[in-house]
């Protein structure tokens, strides 16, 4: 049977379960369960040369997917149907078309979980292996293969995977094999179960195979990576650390150098009621790890290197988001959260929460191998690097203060100040752009008008002498709980040096929710920008038009 | 980001929370089949430290949590944070003084099993462990909507 034939058969099987089970599960299959979700985003593109929106010959573009799963007595099957007709602007055109790129069957018996087909997995912090799907980024690096998870005793988890990764509608060329063992010592050994000190240790090993067909270089066909991690908790104190090492792995991402890769991260937090402190640090050196040597962008990542900067969700604080630099970076983050108690002078009648946060990302130290070899020269070991030394170039830095306060029973507000430094050339891959220094203020207020109606407004301002200059933004949103919302917003680039680009980016949105179905209809201008989730980013081109979003869960 | 209002879904009354292994905040394995509230209804909320509407939802419930607890209701909050932000969970939970039962869905398996696509996604569970409604997103006032629903369930039971 062809692959397509198998998909059709599986679809029919799932569809029949989907339609039959809800009606008859009580009579025929007690305990059977069908669940899933659906999401569609469509846009009608209007011509708008002023903002530089590209011409869209199709006029309408759409991304959609649906997950359908069924479970009965530990046996689970599922699939995801995806349709891109054609992909929305900003998504890779190789997604064009429709099909079932994700389907699996799994069963669990005696603490053993077996998954056949597609699966997602993560070892530790993901520094040697993490597969995940993020539809907003057009990212899906799921494996197609076999996954085993075994819990021989309480507190011990063993995992092993083998598979190839999704590459749009195909599979990447490399085969990935890996195993991970994690032991929660206090749970696994009963004599430590009541100890105040809680320890978790874990070890991972991953290897990829890709045939060497390079006419010039002898490339390693098998590349191994290892990681070890430890997690310590005592009361409000938590320390989590992981170190990963990867053998030499010449690839397009590292300009085909033969240097090994390594990554280290450590997070420490101390918290009690009303107080939380977090300190994190990391170092990444040539740790890109993909199941194809030629892959770039967001394609075929085997591992995940999290950014250690704060994830900003307001429009203007998120204008210059940081993306992890897998070829080398050192970063640190400190975050303090505390609550000023209600009734106190500073806390006011309902209490106030303050978060102060700062993060930095910097280049690592790189020294040439010798006088005649440039740093990162193809076919060499690339460079040498002192582990604790900082490189010359700063990539990103931010400082944030956020104050959330409830002023009365009906009025609350969150006020944010952010100061940032953003190295546009490194993060966005330009050659000649200025570094951006910006100050950003946001006031986010919510006024409850009555029990089910509320008004929310955001006032934002970004000031910078670089890039596109100053921006101001206003958003007003009216909610009628639980079904309706209406929102209007305008981002105004009034500080652009080019007076022709001092434009308004206005939007109108309305949404309706009913029975876990959500519909959002919008119209407006989208500025060119970057969307990032977890340090992984995608460029969004400018556009104008109508949008329709539908999400549903069942 | 827009915070949108949401609707409660009257789901199939016999659907229960599936059994899955997730983590307590000190890293212990925990079976989701053990979720319970002494036979009273409760709220199961999926959230993340980077999700502004989620924080608004948990803050809003915290403001009236005394009333919830007086009625015997509780919130079980499952974080979906990944490696980037997982270290934020404890400082945020304690720093903001939230008093819910917290868990961490480390690999997102439980989230997928519950059909959760984005956060916040909140389920209301009755005293028999059955999912009776769910909603996505949060808008001011939803905390009372949930409270009313829990009271209604309690009266039925």
XYZ file of C-alpha atoms in Angstrom:
711
model
C 0.000 0.000 0.000
C 1.309 3.465 -0.829
C 1.940 6.014 1.879
C -1.009 7.995 0.598
C -3.158 4.884 0.724
C -2.189 4.278 4.348
C -3.084 7.865 5.218
C -6.485 7.467 3.590
C -7.124 4.247 5.496
C -6.075 5.833 8.768
C -8.254 8.851 8.099
C -11.258 6.650 7.428
C -10.605 4.672 10.580
C -10.309 7.792 12.695
C -13.303 9.401 11.063
C -15.442 6.392 11.780
C -14.332 6.418 15.408
C -15.003 10.122 15.581
C -18.552 9.813 14.338
C -19.454 6.574 16.052
C -17.868 6.909 19.471
C -19.695 9.895 20.956
C -23.061 8.328 20.274
C -22.290 4.827 21.300
C -19.325 4.960 23.636
C -21.510 4.362 26.657
C -23.051 1.244 25.162
C -20.189 -0.228 23.147
C -16.929 1.154 24.449
C -17.157 2.459 27.992
C -14.126 4.649 28.641
C -13.510 5.444 24.979
C -12.645 9.042 24.221
C -12.352 11.196 21.104
C -10.838 14.656 21.241
C -9.085 17.216 19.129
C -9.006 20.761 17.915
C -9.156 22.889 14.795
C -7.573 26.174 13.808
C -7.890 28.232 10.657
C -6.329 31.578 9.805
C -7.262 33.201 6.525
C -6.508 36.601 5.075
C -7.838 38.585 2.154
C -4.947 40.759 0.988
C -5.509 44.246 -0.319
C -2.991 46.177 -2.354
C -1.062 48.628 -0.149
C 2.137 49.836 -1.753
C 2.608 52.579 0.864
C 3.623 50.095 3.572
C 5.510 47.883 1.108
C 3.033 45.014 1.189
C 3.968 42.404 -1.424
C 1.485 41.659 -4.185
C -0.579 38.518 -3.521
C -1.886 37.036 -6.792
C -4.205 34.611 -4.974
C -5.814 37.480 -2.985
C -6.846 34.973 -0.290
C -4.379 32.809 1.626
C -5.119 30.349 4.396
C -3.400 28.118 6.956
C -5.495 25.492 8.745
C -5.069 22.313 10.727
C -7.147 19.854 12.729
C -6.038 17.275 15.278
C -8.276 14.258 15.758
C -7.442 11.657 18.399
C -9.173 8.646 19.851
C -8.302 6.579 22.915
C -9.591 3.285 24.208
C -8.109 1.314 27.100
C -4.586 2.669 26.760
C -4.599 2.472 22.965
C -4.474 5.864 21.251
C -4.494 6.855 17.605
C -4.381 10.332 16.200
C -3.660 12.454 13.183
C -3.298 16.047 12.146
C -4.611 17.236 8.805
C -3.008 20.439 7.546
C -4.011 22.643 4.674
C -2.176 25.667 3.258
C -3.993 27.119 0.267
C -1.648 28.854 -0.139
C 0.467 29.599 2.949
C -0.113 32.992 4.573
C 2.550 35.599 3.882
C 5.526 34.996 6.143
C 5.164 31.201 6.113
C 7.431 29.081 3.974
C 5.940 28.331 0.552
C 7.115 24.729 0.793
C 4.078 24.158 3.021
C 1.814 24.715 0.005
C -0.838 21.999 -0.290
C -2.825 19.750 2.013
C -2.231 16.431 3.677
C -1.628 14.457 6.838
C 1.952 15.031 7.974
C 1.306 13.734 11.494
C -0.276 10.432 12.477
C 0.483 8.012 15.249
C -0.660 4.996 17.181
C 0.393 4.346 20.759
C -0.425 2.052 23.606
C 0.498 1.899 27.264
C 0.891 -1.318 29.188
C 2.651 -2.088 32.469
C 4.397 1.310 32.570
C 5.621 0.931 28.980
C 4.406 3.431 26.426
C 5.018 2.576 22.776
C 4.436 5.153 20.032
C 4.600 4.327 16.341
C 4.475 7.019 13.680
C 4.886 10.692 14.494
C 5.761 11.929 17.947
C 7.190 14.838 19.904
C 9.850 14.384 22.547
C 12.196 16.374 24.731
C 15.217 15.249 26.727
C 15.916 17.475 29.759
C 15.978 21.107 28.707
C 16.032 20.048 25.069
C 19.671 21.002 24.462
C 20.363 17.725 22.630
C 16.827 16.757 21.604
C 13.504 18.502 21.417
C 10.799 18.125 18.801
C 7.736 20.335 18.970
C 5.118 22.069 16.885
C 4.494 25.792 16.930
C 1.905 26.703 14.275
C 2.476 30.438 14.760
C 6.037 29.971 13.557
C 5.278 27.383 10.893
C 7.601 25.109 12.847
C 7.100 21.358 13.159
C 10.125 19.118 13.643
C 8.196 16.024 14.730
C 9.827 12.642 14.371
C 8.447 9.852 12.249
C 9.609 6.598 13.810
C 9.360 4.809 17.110
C 9.357 6.110 20.658
C 9.475 4.022 23.821
C 8.946 5.360 27.314
C 9.347 3.069 30.294
C 8.916 3.735 33.998
C 10.347 0.590 35.632
C 9.856 1.978 39.140
C 8.402 5.161 40.537
C 10.741 8.114 39.929
C 12.683 6.508 37.066
C 11.885 7.372 33.450
C 13.684 5.837 30.475
C 13.049 7.046 26.940
C 14.373 6.019 23.595
C 13.550 7.359 20.143
C 14.480 6.705 16.545
C 13.130 8.528 13.551
C 13.440 11.055 10.773
C 12.147 14.573 11.130
C 9.404 16.360 9.284
C 10.631 18.612 6.475
C 7.490 20.360 5.167
C 5.671 17.538 3.308
C 8.688 15.264 3.331
C 11.217 13.857 5.805
C 14.719 15.155 6.455
C 17.623 13.002 5.262
C 19.102 12.223 8.671
C 18.111 9.426 11.026
C 18.078 10.478 14.674
C 18.563 7.961 17.486
C 18.514 8.867 21.162
C 18.003 7.761 24.720
C 17.409 9.510 28.025
C 17.325 8.386 31.630
C 15.964 10.507 34.450
C 15.867 9.596 38.123
C 14.095 11.499 40.856
C 16.264 10.170 43.679
C 13.784 10.891 46.462
C 10.954 9.185 44.614
C 13.043 6.221 43.450
C 14.665 5.469 46.822
C 12.155 5.287 49.637
C 14.656 6.085 52.374
C 15.154 9.560 50.850
C 11.488 10.172 50.189
C 11.003 12.478 53.167
C 14.339 14.256 52.812
C 14.182 18.017 52.491
C 16.756 17.979 49.722
C 15.134 16.816 46.480
C 17.430 15.639 43.684
C 16.768 14.800 40.064
C 19.534 13.646 37.754
C 19.342 12.883 34.061
C 21.545 11.743 31.195
C 20.867 11.936 27.462
C 22.606 10.654 24.360
C 21.596 11.420 20.775
C 23.193 10.529 17.484
C 22.269 11.378 13.927
C 23.250 9.634 10.741
C 23.480 11.298 7.355
C 25.413 9.869 4.439
C 28.465 11.860 3.318
C 28.271 12.744 -0.351
C 30.434 15.826 -0.227
C 32.934 15.941 -3.113
C 35.549 17.927 -1.167
C 35.365 17.252 2.555
C 35.163 14.049 4.531
C 32.190 14.717 6.724
C 31.237 12.678 9.788
C 28.240 10.509 8.914
C 27.406 9.819 12.554
C 27.380 12.745 14.959
C 26.824 12.143 18.661
C 25.718 14.532 21.369
C 25.472 13.977 25.120
C 23.985 15.902 28.000
C 23.866 15.588 31.765
C 21.593 17.506 34.088
C 20.871 17.962 37.743
C 18.011 19.576 39.569
C 18.064 20.415 43.268
C 15.152 21.668 45.344
C 15.055 22.511 49.031
C 12.029 24.430 50.165
C 11.878 27.611 48.113
C 15.341 27.095 46.629
C 15.709 25.475 43.221
C 18.858 24.973 41.154
C 18.682 23.470 37.699
C 21.717 22.929 35.507
C 22.556 21.085 32.306
C 25.678 20.651 30.193
C 25.631 19.356 26.619
C 28.441 18.335 24.274
C 28.278 17.611 20.578
C 30.964 16.007 18.435
C 32.224 17.851 15.371
C 29.389 18.433 12.947
C 30.260 20.575 9.901
C 27.081 22.139 8.540
C 25.748 25.103 6.613
C 24.855 26.719 9.927
C 28.451 26.747 11.209
C 30.076 27.306 7.815
C 31.304 23.680 7.714
C 33.830 23.871 10.524
C 34.960 20.745 12.388
C 34.814 22.213 15.877
C 32.873 20.403 18.598
C 29.851 22.072 20.154
C 28.886 22.645 23.759
C 26.172 24.310 25.774
C 25.729 25.039 29.449
C 22.787 26.505 31.320
C 22.057 27.104 34.958
C 18.995 28.560 36.657
C 18.651 29.274 40.349
C 15.558 30.536 42.035
C 14.578 31.346 45.569
C 11.002 32.123 46.408
C 8.435 32.265 49.157
C 4.960 33.714 49.348
C 5.158 37.265 48.029
C 8.792 37.021 46.830
C 10.534 35.351 43.909
C 14.103 35.732 42.656
C 15.472 34.051 39.542
C 19.046 34.074 38.271
C 19.988 32.278 35.069
C 23.076 32.007 32.928
C 23.978 30.097 29.809
C 26.710 29.635 27.262
C 26.249 28.215 23.779
C 29.153 27.402 21.463
C 28.550 25.930 18.015
C 25.604 23.907 19.277
C 23.305 23.981 16.251
C 22.211 20.355 15.749
C 20.047 19.444 12.775
C 19.182 16.280 10.903
C 20.439 17.760 7.637
C 23.802 19.465 7.197
C 22.362 21.867 4.655
C 19.335 22.928 6.722
C 18.989 26.566 7.724
C 16.249 28.773 9.151
C 13.844 26.856 11.372
C 14.273 23.569 9.480
C 15.138 20.187 10.989
C 16.366 21.269 14.411
C 17.085 18.229 16.588
C 17.765 20.320 19.685
C 16.430 23.489 21.236
C 18.521 26.308 22.599
C 16.239 28.518 24.628
C 16.714 32.266 24.660
C 17.227 33.584 28.150
C 15.573 36.900 27.566
C 12.103 37.875 28.662
C 9.289 37.079 26.240
C 7.421 40.323 25.565
C 3.830 40.283 24.483
C 2.877 43.918 24.009
C 3.176 45.151 20.435
C 5.931 47.686 21.042
C 7.901 45.802 23.722
C 7.901 42.893 21.278
C 9.105 44.955 18.330
C 12.750 43.953 18.819
C 12.656 40.355 20.102
C 15.776 38.317 20.689
C 16.512 35.111 18.795
C 19.025 32.566 20.097
C 22.347 32.507 18.238
C 23.257 28.796 18.088
C 26.763 29.418 16.741
C 27.738 31.150 19.969
C 26.355 33.315 22.740
C 26.602 33.921 26.463
C 23.558 35.144 28.280
C 22.293 35.938 31.747
C 18.975 36.903 33.262
C 17.866 38.180 36.652
C 14.247 38.586 37.640
C 12.777 39.742 40.923
C 9.057 39.518 41.658
C 7.536 40.721 44.874
C 4.144 41.611 46.179
C 3.457 44.718 48.213
C 0.796 43.582 50.657
C -2.744 44.865 50.478
C -3.561 47.486 53.025
C 0.010 48.821 53.154
C 0.840 52.340 51.965
C 2.774 51.102 48.918
C 0.501 48.160 48.176
C -2.757 50.077 48.267
C -6.097 48.590 49.280
C -5.805 45.549 46.986
C -2.047 44.859 46.800
C 0.551 45.545 44.116
C 2.895 43.185 42.270
C 6.276 44.410 41.031
C 8.552 42.568 38.610
C 12.053 43.825 37.841
C 13.937 42.002 35.139
C 17.142 42.350 33.193
C 18.804 40.135 30.623
C 21.832 40.245 28.375
C 23.108 38.190 25.444
C 26.657 38.554 24.241
C 29.058 36.966 21.782
C 31.417 34.294 23.100
C 35.146 34.668 22.900
C 36.540 33.419 19.559
C 40.252 33.361 18.749
C 41.837 32.279 15.448
C 43.459 28.849 15.354
C 46.671 30.362 13.960
C 47.935 33.430 12.119
C 46.916 32.189 8.695
C 43.425 30.865 9.394
C 40.433 33.156 9.680
C 37.918 32.557 12.453
C 35.265 30.134 11.258
C 37.079 29.209 8.047
C 35.422 26.291 6.254
C 37.172 22.934 6.616
C 39.092 23.923 9.766
C 38.366 23.561 13.476
C 36.963 27.065 13.248
C 38.379 28.837 16.291
C 39.345 28.416 19.902
C 37.287 29.829 22.727
C 37.855 30.450 26.439
C 34.817 29.183 28.284
C 34.361 32.090 30.679
C 35.545 34.922 28.415
C 33.056 37.274 26.807
C 33.292 38.155 23.143
C 33.493 41.711 21.909
C 30.003 42.028 20.539
C 26.836 42.583 22.518
C 23.733 41.063 20.924
C 20.920 42.121 23.201
C 20.221 43.706 26.560
C 17.035 44.730 28.260
C 15.871 46.101 31.586
C 12.208 45.997 32.564
C 10.052 47.148 35.430
C 6.452 46.056 35.551
C 3.992 47.181 38.219
C 0.529 45.613 38.447
C -1.929 47.287 40.727
C -5.608 47.104 41.422
C -6.855 50.568 42.259
C -10.419 49.696 43.169
C -12.844 46.824 42.773
C -13.311 47.802 39.142
C -10.048 49.353 37.973
C -6.688 47.631 37.516
C -3.575 48.537 35.641
C -0.209 47.167 34.589
C 2.573 49.650 33.862
C 5.754 48.601 32.098
C 9.001 50.400 31.393
C 11.558 48.720 29.170
C 14.988 49.790 28.057
C 16.612 47.711 25.339
C 19.696 47.316 23.209
C 19.240 45.296 20.032
C 21.987 44.252 17.618
C 20.032 44.216 14.383
C 22.865 42.936 12.218
C 23.402 39.781 14.265
C 19.797 39.020 15.179
C 18.204 39.765 11.822
C 21.187 38.970 9.607
C 21.854 42.421 8.156
C 25.276 43.838 7.368
C 24.922 47.572 7.829
C 22.121 48.365 10.268
C 22.614 50.465 13.381
C 22.235 48.929 16.813
C 18.913 49.963 18.328
C 18.605 51.615 21.749
C 15.013 52.102 22.781
C 12.869 53.163 25.718
C 9.357 51.748 25.846
C 6.439 52.578 28.115
C 3.184 50.639 28.311
C 0.082 51.327 30.377
C -2.508 48.541 30.254
C -5.724 49.428 32.091
C -8.915 47.461 32.611
C -12.120 49.010 33.881
C -14.985 46.731 34.787
C -18.196 48.479 33.835
C -20.459 45.846 35.290
C -20.127 42.171 36.096
C -19.956 41.029 32.459
C -18.715 44.132 30.659
C -15.260 45.626 30.733
C -13.199 48.170 28.888
C -9.481 47.681 28.399
C -7.037 50.105 26.886
C -3.312 50.061 26.182
C -1.172 53.135 25.663
C 2.297 52.331 24.385
C 5.252 54.427 23.313
C 8.635 53.448 21.904
C 11.360 56.034 21.493
C 14.556 55.386 19.607
C 16.909 57.397 17.430
C 17.650 54.345 15.271
C 15.844 52.062 12.832
C 12.332 53.450 12.179
C 12.354 55.981 15.018
C 9.522 56.592 17.459
C 6.221 54.731 17.629
C 3.037 55.408 19.566
C 0.180 52.998 19.980
C -3.328 53.040 21.363
C -5.596 50.027 21.723
C -9.140 50.045 23.090
C -11.029 46.825 23.688
C -14.592 46.310 24.862
C -15.523 42.917 26.282
C -18.971 41.487 26.829
C -18.261 38.348 28.780
C -18.486 35.527 27.875
C -19.248 35.885 24.149
C -18.062 39.092 22.500
C -15.116 41.419 22.173
C -14.468 44.443 19.974
C -11.084 46.106 19.608
C -9.582 48.985 17.711
C -5.917 49.914 17.633
C -3.476 52.183 15.883
C 0.306 52.042 15.759
C 1.745 55.299 14.495
C 5.348 55.506 13.327
C 5.431 59.277 13.808
C 9.178 59.406 14.415
C 10.300 57.893 11.109
C 13.040 60.001 9.489
C 11.391 59.426 6.132
C 8.190 61.483 6.248
C 6.582 59.175 3.654
C 6.889 56.342 6.166
C 5.239 58.160 9.057
C 2.303 55.824 8.723
C -0.642 54.653 10.760
C -1.084 50.891 11.175
C -4.690 50.631 12.286
C -6.702 47.495 13.007
C -10.294 46.650 13.832
C -11.084 43.294 15.416
C -14.118 41.587 16.750
C -14.458 38.167 18.267
C -17.229 35.806 19.175
C -16.926 32.767 21.432
C -19.473 30.055 21.808
C -19.059 26.540 23.141
C -15.246 26.485 22.925
C -15.462 27.802 19.393
C -13.809 31.130 18.772
C -14.169 33.380 15.744
C -12.099 36.508 15.226
C -12.726 38.831 12.304
C -10.358 41.684 11.625
C -9.302 44.317 9.181
C -6.237 46.500 9.136
C -2.586 46.963 8.427
C 0.136 44.690 9.720
C 3.571 46.254 9.961
C 6.619 44.325 8.887
C 8.042 42.640 11.940
C 9.242 39.529 13.690
C 7.218 37.035 15.693
C 9.198 34.975 18.184
C 8.170 32.104 20.392
C 10.787 30.811 22.801
C 13.663 32.518 21.014
C 12.679 31.041 17.645
C 11.481 33.667 15.213
C 9.824 34.228 11.868
C 9.606 37.356 9.765
C 6.136 38.758 9.115
C 5.872 40.904 5.986
C 3.733 44.014 5.865
C 0.166 43.465 4.712
C -3.269 45.026 4.616
C -6.562 43.240 4.484
C -9.288 41.258 6.181
C -8.452 38.372 8.506
C -10.556 35.532 9.799
C -9.453 33.220 12.585
C -11.408 30.206 13.793
C -10.353 27.950 16.652
C -12.280 25.091 18.119
C -11.709 22.304 20.633
C -13.746 19.188 21.206
C -2.143 40.982 22.190
C -5.886 41.000 22.399
C -7.502 39.491 25.433
C -10.711 38.070 24.187
C -13.762 36.968 26.032
C -14.710 33.359 25.865
C -17.562 30.939 26.011
C -18.137 27.910 28.108
C -18.552 24.707 26.210
C -21.014 22.194 27.455
C -18.928 19.161 26.639
C -19.916 15.538 26.784
C -20.852 15.045 30.418
C -19.065 11.739 30.776
C -15.646 12.794 29.545
C -13.149 12.571 32.380
C -9.618 13.878 32.753
C -7.373 11.310 31.066
C -4.622 9.673 33.067
C -1.197 11.033 32.288
C 2.092 11.506 34.100
C 3.000 15.127 34.791
C 5.363 16.714 37.316
C 4.886 18.450 40.628
C 6.890 21.648 40.961
C 9.568 19.751 42.893
C 9.903 17.326 39.989
C 7.968 14.301 41.229
C 5.862 12.246 38.853
C 2.144 12.750 39.375
C -0.746 10.864 37.792
C -3.476 13.190 36.552
C -6.069 10.539 37.434
C -5.399 11.570 41.051
C -6.835 15.078 40.500
C -9.727 15.496 42.926
C -11.408 17.939 45.272
C -13.180 15.839 47.926
C -16.150 15.312 45.659
C -16.580 19.039 44.917
C -16.147 20.715 41.526
C -12.863 22.387 40.613
C -11.117 24.299 37.840
C -8.269 22.864 35.770
C -6.344 25.647 34.062
C -3.516 25.373 31.524
C -1.248 28.393 31.659
C 2.311 29.616 31.031
C 4.529 32.217 32.689
C 4.883 34.118 29.389
C 1.123 34.252 28.760
C -0.384 37.585 29.775
C -4.065 36.504 29.653
C -3.161 33.456 31.773
C -1.616 35.670 34.445
C -4.667 37.938 34.313
C -6.914 34.930 34.804
C -4.935 33.551 37.750
C -4.689 37.039 39.296
C -8.424 37.614 38.898
C -9.271 34.316 40.579
C -6.741 35.072 43.333
C -8.641 38.279 44.145
C -11.761 36.283 44.998
C -10.130 32.987 45.979
C -11.240 33.366 49.601
C -14.827 33.108 48.390
C -13.951 30.098 46.221
C -12.286 28.348 49.137
C -15.210 29.120 51.452
C -17.371 27.135 49.031
C -14.782 24.324 48.857
C -13.679 25.073 45.261
C -10.089 25.001 44.104
C -7.886 25.617 41.066
C -5.418 23.114 39.666
C -3.037 25.038 37.414
C -0.882 23.136 34.925
C 2.025 25.101 33.493
C 2.977 24.444 29.876
C 6.281 26.348 30.075
C 9.139 24.940 28.041
C 12.873 24.949 28.744
C 13.089 28.665 28.108
C 10.742 29.704 30.871
C 10.298 26.710 33.183
C 12.644 28.253 35.767
C 10.197 31.176 36.058
C 7.356 29.022 37.373
C 8.272 28.833 41.066
C 9.370 32.480 41.461
C 6.220 33.675 39.683
C 3.843 31.412 41.606
C 5.339 32.354 44.963
C 6.137 35.956 44.060
C 2.515 36.613 43.173
C 1.255 34.717 46.194
C -1.035 32.358 44.237
C -2.404 29.548 46.372
C -3.461 27.041 43.721
C -2.232 23.478 43.217
C 0.499 23.726 40.601
C 1.896 21.150 38.203
C 4.184 21.212 35.182
C 3.400 19.511 31.878
C 7.029 19.205 30.900
C 6.784 17.778 27.389
C 3.304 19.032 26.517
C 1.941 15.476 26.374
C -0.887 16.152 28.830
C -1.780 19.383 27.030
C -2.063 17.505 23.734
C -4.082 14.751 25.390
C -6.552 17.355 26.656
C -6.843 18.931 23.189
C -5.314 22.180 24.402
C -3.950 24.179 21.507
C -3.264 27.519 23.145
C -3.284 28.945 26.639
C -5.161 29.913 28.702
C -7.449 26.944 28.287
C -9.593 26.221 31.304
C -11.786 23.243 32.165
C -14.461 22.963 34.824
C -14.604 19.512 36.392
C -17.500 18.290 38.484
C -17.293 16.323 41.712
C -17.261 13.036 39.794
C -14.167 14.079 37.841
C -16.128 14.717 34.640
C -15.332 17.621 32.345
C -18.492 19.699 32.153
C -17.248 22.785 30.337
C -14.159 24.428 28.913
C -13.131 27.804 27.580
C -10.139 29.445 25.962
C -8.799 32.970 26.525
C -9.704 35.253 29.383
C -11.537 38.523 29.817
C -12.308 40.368 32.995
C -15.395 38.926 34.667
C -14.699 35.338 33.654
C -13.644 34.542 37.239
C -17.244 35.202 38.355
C -18.586 33.253 35.405
C -16.568 30.253 36.606
C -17.616 30.796 40.212
C -21.301 30.798 39.214
C -20.781 27.602 37.231
C -19.069 25.897 40.170
C -21.905 26.926 42.508
C -24.441 25.571 40.038
C -22.577 22.248 39.892
C -22.312 22.057 43.655
C -26.042 22.612 44.013
C -26.754 19.888 41.437
C -24.561 17.435 43.283
